[in-house]
mmCIF file of N, CA and C in Angstrom:
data_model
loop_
_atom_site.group_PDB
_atom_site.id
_atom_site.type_symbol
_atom_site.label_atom_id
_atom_site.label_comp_id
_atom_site.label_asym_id
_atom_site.label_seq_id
_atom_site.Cartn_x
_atom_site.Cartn_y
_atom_site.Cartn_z
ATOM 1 N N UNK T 133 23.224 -98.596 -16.286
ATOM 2 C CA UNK T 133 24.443 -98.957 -15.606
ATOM 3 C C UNK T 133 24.430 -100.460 -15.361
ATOM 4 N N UNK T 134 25.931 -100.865 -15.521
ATOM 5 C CA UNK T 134 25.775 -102.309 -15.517
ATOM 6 C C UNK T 134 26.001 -102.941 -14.023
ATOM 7 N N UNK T 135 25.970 -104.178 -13.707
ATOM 8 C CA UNK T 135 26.033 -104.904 -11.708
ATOM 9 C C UNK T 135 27.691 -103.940 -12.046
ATOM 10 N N UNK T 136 28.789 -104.454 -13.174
ATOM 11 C CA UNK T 136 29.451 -104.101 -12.717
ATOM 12 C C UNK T 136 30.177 -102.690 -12.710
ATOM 13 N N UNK T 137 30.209 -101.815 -13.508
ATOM 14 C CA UNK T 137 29.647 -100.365 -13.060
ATOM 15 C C UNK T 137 29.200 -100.290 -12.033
ATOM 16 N N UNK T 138 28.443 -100.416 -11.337
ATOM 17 C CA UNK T 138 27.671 -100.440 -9.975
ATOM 18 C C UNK T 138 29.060 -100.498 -8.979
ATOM 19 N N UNK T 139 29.536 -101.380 -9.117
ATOM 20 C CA UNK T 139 30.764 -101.842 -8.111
ATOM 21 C C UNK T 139 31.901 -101.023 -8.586
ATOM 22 N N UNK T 140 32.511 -100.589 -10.140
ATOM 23 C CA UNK T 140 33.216 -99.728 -10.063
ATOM 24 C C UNK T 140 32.326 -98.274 -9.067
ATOM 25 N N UNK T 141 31.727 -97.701 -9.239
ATOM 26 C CA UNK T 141 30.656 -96.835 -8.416
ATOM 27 C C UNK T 141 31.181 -96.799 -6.807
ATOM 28 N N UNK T 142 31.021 -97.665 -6.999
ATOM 29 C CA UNK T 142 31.125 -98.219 -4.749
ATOM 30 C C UNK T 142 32.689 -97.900 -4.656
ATOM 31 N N UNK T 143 33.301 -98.790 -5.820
ATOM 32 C CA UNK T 143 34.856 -98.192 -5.243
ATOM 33 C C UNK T 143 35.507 -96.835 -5.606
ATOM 34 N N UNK T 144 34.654 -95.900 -6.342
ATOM 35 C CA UNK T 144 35.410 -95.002 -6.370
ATOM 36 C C UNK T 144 34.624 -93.880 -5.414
ATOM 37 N N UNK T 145 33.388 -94.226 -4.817
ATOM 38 C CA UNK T 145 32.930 -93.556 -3.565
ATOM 39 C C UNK T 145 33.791 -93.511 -2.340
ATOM 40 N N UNK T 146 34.315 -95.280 -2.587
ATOM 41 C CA UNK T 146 35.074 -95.548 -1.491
ATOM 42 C C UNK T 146 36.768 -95.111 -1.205
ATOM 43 N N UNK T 147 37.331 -94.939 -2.613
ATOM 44 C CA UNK T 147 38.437 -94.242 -2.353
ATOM 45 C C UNK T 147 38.176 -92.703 -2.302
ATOM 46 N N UNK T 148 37.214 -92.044 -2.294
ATOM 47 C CA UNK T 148 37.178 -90.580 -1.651
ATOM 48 C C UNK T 148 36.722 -90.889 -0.244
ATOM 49 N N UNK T 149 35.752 -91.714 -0.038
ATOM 50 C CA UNK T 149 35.754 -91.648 1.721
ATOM 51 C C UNK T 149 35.517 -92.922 2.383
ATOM 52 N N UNK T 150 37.112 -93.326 2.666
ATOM 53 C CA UNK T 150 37.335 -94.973 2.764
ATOM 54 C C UNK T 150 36.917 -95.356 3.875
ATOM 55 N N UNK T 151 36.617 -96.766 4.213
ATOM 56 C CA UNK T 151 35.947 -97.379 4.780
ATOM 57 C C UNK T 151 34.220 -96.821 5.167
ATOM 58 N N UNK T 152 33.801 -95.786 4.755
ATOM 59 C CA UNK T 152 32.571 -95.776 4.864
ATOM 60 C C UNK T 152 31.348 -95.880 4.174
ATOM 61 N N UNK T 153 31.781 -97.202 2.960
ATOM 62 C CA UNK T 153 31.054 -97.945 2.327
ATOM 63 C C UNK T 153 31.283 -99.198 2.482
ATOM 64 N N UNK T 154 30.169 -100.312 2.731
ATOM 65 C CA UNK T 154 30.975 -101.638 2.292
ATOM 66 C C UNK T 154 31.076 -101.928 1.019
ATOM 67 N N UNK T 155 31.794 -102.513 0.663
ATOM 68 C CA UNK T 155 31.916 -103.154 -0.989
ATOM 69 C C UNK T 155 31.326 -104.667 -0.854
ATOM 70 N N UNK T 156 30.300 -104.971 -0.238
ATOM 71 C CA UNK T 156 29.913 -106.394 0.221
ATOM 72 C C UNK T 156 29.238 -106.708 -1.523
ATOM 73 N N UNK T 157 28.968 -107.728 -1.835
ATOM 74 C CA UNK T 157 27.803 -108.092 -2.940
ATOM 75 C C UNK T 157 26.522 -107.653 -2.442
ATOM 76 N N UNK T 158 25.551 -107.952 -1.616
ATOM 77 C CA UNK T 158 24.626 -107.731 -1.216
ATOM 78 C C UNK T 158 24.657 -105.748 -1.286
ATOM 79 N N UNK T 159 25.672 -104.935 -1.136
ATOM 80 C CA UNK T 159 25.479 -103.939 -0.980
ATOM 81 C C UNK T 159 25.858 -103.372 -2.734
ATOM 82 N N UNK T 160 26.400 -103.691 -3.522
ATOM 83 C CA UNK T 160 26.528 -103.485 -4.958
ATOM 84 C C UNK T 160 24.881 -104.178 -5.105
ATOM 85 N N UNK T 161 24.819 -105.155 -5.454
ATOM 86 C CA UNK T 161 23.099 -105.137 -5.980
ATOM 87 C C UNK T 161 21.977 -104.435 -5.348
ATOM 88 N N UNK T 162 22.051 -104.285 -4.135
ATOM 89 C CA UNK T 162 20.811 -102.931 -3.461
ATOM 90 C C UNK T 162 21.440 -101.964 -4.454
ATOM 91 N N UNK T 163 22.251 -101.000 -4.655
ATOM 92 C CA UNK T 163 22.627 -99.963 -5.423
ATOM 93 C C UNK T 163 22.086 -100.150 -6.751
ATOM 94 N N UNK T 164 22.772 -101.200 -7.453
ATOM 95 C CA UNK T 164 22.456 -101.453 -8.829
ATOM 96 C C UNK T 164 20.829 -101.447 -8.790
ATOM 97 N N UNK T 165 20.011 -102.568 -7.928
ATOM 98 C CA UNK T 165 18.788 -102.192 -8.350
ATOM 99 C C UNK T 165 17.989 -101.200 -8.644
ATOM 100 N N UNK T 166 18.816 -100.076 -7.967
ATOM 101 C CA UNK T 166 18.185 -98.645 -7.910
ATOM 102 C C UNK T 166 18.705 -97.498 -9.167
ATOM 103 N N UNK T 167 20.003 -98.400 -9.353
ATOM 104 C CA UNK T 167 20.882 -97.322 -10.181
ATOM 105 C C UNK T 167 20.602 -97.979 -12.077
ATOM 106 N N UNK T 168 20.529 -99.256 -11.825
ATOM 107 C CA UNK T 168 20.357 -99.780 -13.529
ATOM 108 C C UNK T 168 20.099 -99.142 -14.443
ATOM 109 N N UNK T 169 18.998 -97.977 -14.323
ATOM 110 C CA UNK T 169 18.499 -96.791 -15.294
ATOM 111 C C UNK T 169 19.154 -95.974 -15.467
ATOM 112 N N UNK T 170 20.186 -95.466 -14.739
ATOM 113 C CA UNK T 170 21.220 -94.488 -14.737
ATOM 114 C C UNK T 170 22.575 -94.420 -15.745
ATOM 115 N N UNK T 171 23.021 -93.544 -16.115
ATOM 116 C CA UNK T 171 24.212 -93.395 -17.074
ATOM 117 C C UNK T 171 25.202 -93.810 -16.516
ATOM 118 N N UNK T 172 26.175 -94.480 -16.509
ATOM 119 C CA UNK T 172 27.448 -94.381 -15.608
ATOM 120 C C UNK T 172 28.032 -93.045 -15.738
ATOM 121 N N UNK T 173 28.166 -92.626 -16.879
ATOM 122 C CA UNK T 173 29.006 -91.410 -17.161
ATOM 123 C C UNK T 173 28.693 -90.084 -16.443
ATOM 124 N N UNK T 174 27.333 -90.418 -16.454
ATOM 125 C CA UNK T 174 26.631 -89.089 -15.702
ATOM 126 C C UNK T 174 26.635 -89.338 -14.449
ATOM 127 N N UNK T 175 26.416 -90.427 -14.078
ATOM 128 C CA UNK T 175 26.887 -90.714 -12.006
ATOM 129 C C UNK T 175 27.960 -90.034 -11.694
ATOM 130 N N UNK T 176 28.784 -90.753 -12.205
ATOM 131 C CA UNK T 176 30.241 -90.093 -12.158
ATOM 132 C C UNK T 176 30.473 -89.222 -12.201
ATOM 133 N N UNK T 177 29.623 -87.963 -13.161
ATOM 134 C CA UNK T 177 29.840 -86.780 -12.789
ATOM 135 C C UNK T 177 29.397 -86.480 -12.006
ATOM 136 N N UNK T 178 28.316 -86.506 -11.032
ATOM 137 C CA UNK T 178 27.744 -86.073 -10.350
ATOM 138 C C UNK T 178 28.411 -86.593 -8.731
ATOM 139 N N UNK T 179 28.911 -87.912 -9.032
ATOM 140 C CA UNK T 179 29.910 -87.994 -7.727
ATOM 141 C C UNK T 179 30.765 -87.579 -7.656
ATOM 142 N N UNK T 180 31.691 -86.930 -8.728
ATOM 143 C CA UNK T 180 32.257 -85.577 -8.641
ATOM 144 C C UNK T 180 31.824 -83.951 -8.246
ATOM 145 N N UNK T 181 31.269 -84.005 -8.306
ATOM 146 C CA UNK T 181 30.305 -82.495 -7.861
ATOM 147 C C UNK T 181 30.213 -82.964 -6.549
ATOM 148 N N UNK T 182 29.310 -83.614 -6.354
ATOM 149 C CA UNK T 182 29.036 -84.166 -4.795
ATOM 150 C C UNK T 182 30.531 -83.764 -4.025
ATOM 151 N N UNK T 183 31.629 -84.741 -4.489
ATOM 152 C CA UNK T 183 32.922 -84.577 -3.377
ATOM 153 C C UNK T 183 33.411 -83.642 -3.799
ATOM 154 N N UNK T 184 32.949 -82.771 -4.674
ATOM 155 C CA UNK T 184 33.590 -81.388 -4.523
ATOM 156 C C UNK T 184 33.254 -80.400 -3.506
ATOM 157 N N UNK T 185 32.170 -80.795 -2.982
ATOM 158 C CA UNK T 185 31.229 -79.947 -2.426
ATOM 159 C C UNK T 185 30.603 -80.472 -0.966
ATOM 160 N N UNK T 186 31.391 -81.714 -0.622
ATOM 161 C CA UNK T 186 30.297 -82.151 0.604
ATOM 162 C C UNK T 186 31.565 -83.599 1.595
ATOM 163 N N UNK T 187 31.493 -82.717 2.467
ATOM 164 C CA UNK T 187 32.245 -84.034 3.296
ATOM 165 C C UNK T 187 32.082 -85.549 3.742
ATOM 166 N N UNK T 188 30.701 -85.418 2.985
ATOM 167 C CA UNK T 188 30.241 -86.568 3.698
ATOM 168 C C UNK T 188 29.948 -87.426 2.338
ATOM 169 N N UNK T 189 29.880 -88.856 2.533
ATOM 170 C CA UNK T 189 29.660 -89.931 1.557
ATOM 171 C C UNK T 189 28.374 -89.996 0.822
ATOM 172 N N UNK T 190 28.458 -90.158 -0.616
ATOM 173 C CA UNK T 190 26.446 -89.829 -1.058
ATOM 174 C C UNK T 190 26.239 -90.986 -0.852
ATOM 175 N N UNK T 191 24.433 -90.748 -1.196
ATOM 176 C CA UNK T 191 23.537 -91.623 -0.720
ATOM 177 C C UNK T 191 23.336 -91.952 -1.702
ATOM 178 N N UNK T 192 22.027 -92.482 -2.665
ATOM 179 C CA UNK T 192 21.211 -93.210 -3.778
ATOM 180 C C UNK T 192 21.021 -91.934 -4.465
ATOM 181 N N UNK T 193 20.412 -91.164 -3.213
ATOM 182 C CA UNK T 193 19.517 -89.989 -3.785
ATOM 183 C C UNK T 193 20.186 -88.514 -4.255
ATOM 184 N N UNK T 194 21.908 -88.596 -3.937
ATOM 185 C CA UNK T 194 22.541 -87.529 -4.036
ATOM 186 C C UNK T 194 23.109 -88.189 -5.865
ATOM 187 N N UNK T 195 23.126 -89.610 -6.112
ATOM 188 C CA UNK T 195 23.663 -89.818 -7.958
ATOM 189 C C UNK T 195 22.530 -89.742 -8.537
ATOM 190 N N UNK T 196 21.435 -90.193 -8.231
ATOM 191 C CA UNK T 196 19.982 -90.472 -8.704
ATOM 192 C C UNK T 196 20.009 -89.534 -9.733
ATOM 193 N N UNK T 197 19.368 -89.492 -10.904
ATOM 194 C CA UNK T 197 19.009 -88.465 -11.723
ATOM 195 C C UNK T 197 17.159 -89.043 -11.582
ATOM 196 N N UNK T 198 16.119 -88.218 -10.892
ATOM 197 C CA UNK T 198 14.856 -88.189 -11.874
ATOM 198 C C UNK T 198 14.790 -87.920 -12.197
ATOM 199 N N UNK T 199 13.607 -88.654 -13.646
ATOM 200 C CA UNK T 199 13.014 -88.201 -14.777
ATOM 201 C C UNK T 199 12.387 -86.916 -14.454
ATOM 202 N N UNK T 200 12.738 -86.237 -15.440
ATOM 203 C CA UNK T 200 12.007 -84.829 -15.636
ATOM 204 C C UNK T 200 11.474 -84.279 -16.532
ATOM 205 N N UNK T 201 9.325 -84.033 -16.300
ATOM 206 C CA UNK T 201 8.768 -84.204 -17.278
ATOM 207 C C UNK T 201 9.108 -83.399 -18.509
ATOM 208 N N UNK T 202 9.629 -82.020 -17.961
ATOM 209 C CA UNK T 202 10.242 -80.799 -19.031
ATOM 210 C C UNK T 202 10.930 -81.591 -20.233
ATOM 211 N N UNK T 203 11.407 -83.078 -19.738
ATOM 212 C CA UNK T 203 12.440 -83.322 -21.117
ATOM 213 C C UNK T 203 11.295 -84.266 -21.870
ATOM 214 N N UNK T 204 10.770 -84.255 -21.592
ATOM 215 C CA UNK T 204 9.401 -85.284 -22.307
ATOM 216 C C UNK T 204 8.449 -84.563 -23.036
ATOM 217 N N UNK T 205 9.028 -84.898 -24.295
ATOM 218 C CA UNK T 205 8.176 -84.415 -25.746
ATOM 219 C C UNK T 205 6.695 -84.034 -25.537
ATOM 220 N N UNK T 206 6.275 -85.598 -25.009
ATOM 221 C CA UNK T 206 4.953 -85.948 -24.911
ATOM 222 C C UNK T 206 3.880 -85.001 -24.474
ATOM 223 N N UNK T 207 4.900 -84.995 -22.953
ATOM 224 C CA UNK T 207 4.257 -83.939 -21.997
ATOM 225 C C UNK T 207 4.376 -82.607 -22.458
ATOM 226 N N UNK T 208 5.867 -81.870 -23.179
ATOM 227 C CA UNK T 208 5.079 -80.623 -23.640
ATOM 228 C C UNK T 208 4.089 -80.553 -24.505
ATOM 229 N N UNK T 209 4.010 -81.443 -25.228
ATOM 230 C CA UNK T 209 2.969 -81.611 -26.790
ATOM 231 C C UNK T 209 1.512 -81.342 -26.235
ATOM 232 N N UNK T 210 1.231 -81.894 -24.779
ATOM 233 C CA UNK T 210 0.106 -82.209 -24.106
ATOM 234 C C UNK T 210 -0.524 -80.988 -23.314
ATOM 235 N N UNK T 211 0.824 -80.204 -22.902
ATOM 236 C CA UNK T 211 0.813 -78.775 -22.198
ATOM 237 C C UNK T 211 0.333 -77.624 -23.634
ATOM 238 N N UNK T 212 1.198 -77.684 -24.730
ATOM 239 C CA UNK T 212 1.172 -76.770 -25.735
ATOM 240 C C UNK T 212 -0.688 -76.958 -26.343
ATOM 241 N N UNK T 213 -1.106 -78.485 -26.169
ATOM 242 C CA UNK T 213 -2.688 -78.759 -26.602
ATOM 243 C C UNK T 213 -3.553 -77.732 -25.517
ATOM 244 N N UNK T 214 -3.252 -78.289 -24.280
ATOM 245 C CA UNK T 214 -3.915 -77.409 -23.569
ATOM 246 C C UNK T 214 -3.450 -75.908 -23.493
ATOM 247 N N UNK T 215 -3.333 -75.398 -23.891
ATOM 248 C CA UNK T 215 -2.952 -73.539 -23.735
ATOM 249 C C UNK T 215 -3.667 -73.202 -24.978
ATOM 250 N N UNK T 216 -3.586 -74.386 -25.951
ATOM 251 C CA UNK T 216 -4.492 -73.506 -27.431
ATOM 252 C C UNK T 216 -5.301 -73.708 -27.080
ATOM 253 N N UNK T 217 -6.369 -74.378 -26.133
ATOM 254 C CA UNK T 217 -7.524 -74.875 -26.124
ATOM 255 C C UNK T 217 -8.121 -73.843 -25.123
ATOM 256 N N UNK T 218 -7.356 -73.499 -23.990
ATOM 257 C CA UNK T 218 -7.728 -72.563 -22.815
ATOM 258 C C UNK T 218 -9.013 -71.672 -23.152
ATOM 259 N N UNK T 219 -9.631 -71.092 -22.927
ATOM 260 C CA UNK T 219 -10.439 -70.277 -22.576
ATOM 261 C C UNK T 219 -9.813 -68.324 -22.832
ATOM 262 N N UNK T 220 -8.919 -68.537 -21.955
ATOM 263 C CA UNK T 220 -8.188 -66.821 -21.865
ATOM 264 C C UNK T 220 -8.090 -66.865 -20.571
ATOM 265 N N UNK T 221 -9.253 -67.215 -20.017
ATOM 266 C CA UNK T 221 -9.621 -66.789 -18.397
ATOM 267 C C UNK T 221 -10.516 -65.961 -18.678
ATOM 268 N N UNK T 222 -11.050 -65.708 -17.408
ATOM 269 C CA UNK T 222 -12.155 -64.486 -16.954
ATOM 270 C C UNK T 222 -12.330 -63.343 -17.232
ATOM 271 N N UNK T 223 -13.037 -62.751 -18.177
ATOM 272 C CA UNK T 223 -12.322 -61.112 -18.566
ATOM 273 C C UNK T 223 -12.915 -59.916 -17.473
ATOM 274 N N UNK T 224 -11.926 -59.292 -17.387
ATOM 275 C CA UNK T 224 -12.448 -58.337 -16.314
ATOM 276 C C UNK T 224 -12.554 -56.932 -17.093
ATOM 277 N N UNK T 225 -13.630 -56.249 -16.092
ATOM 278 C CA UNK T 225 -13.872 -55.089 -17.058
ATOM 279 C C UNK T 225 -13.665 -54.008 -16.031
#
């Protein structure tokens, strides 16, 4: 997401729940620093869901998407090594 994305962001938080954001500069770059990694397209959806669903104004942590290792190749490649390698477990008799 770009600084200015970021600020479209703020104002369309702010026309669902006005005046309880500032649109200051200082308050678009705290956001952006946090949001830069983020899709715009996918914020946006998700600040849709949000005001579908919640009276109150989101936070960082309600657009945030974390990384999630499930979508990381790597990490299943690393999970699938370890399960061929396993043991079985303990056999009980």
């Amino acid at each position: 997401m770009t600084l200015k994305e970021t600020a479209q962001l703020l104002q369309e938080i702010n026309r669902f729940f006005p005046g309880k954001i500032t649109l200051q500069p200082e308050t678009v770059e705290a956001w952006h620093r946090l949001m830069k990694t983020q899709s715009y397209r996918e914020v946006i959806e998700r600040l849709d869901r949000h005001v579908a669903c919640s009276k109150f104004p989101p936070l960082v942590i309600d657009l945030y998407e974390q990384p999630r290792p499930e979508r990381n190749k790597q990490v299943l490649g690393q999970i699938d090594e370890w399960e061929a390698n396993a043991s079985g477990g303990p056999i009980q008799s």
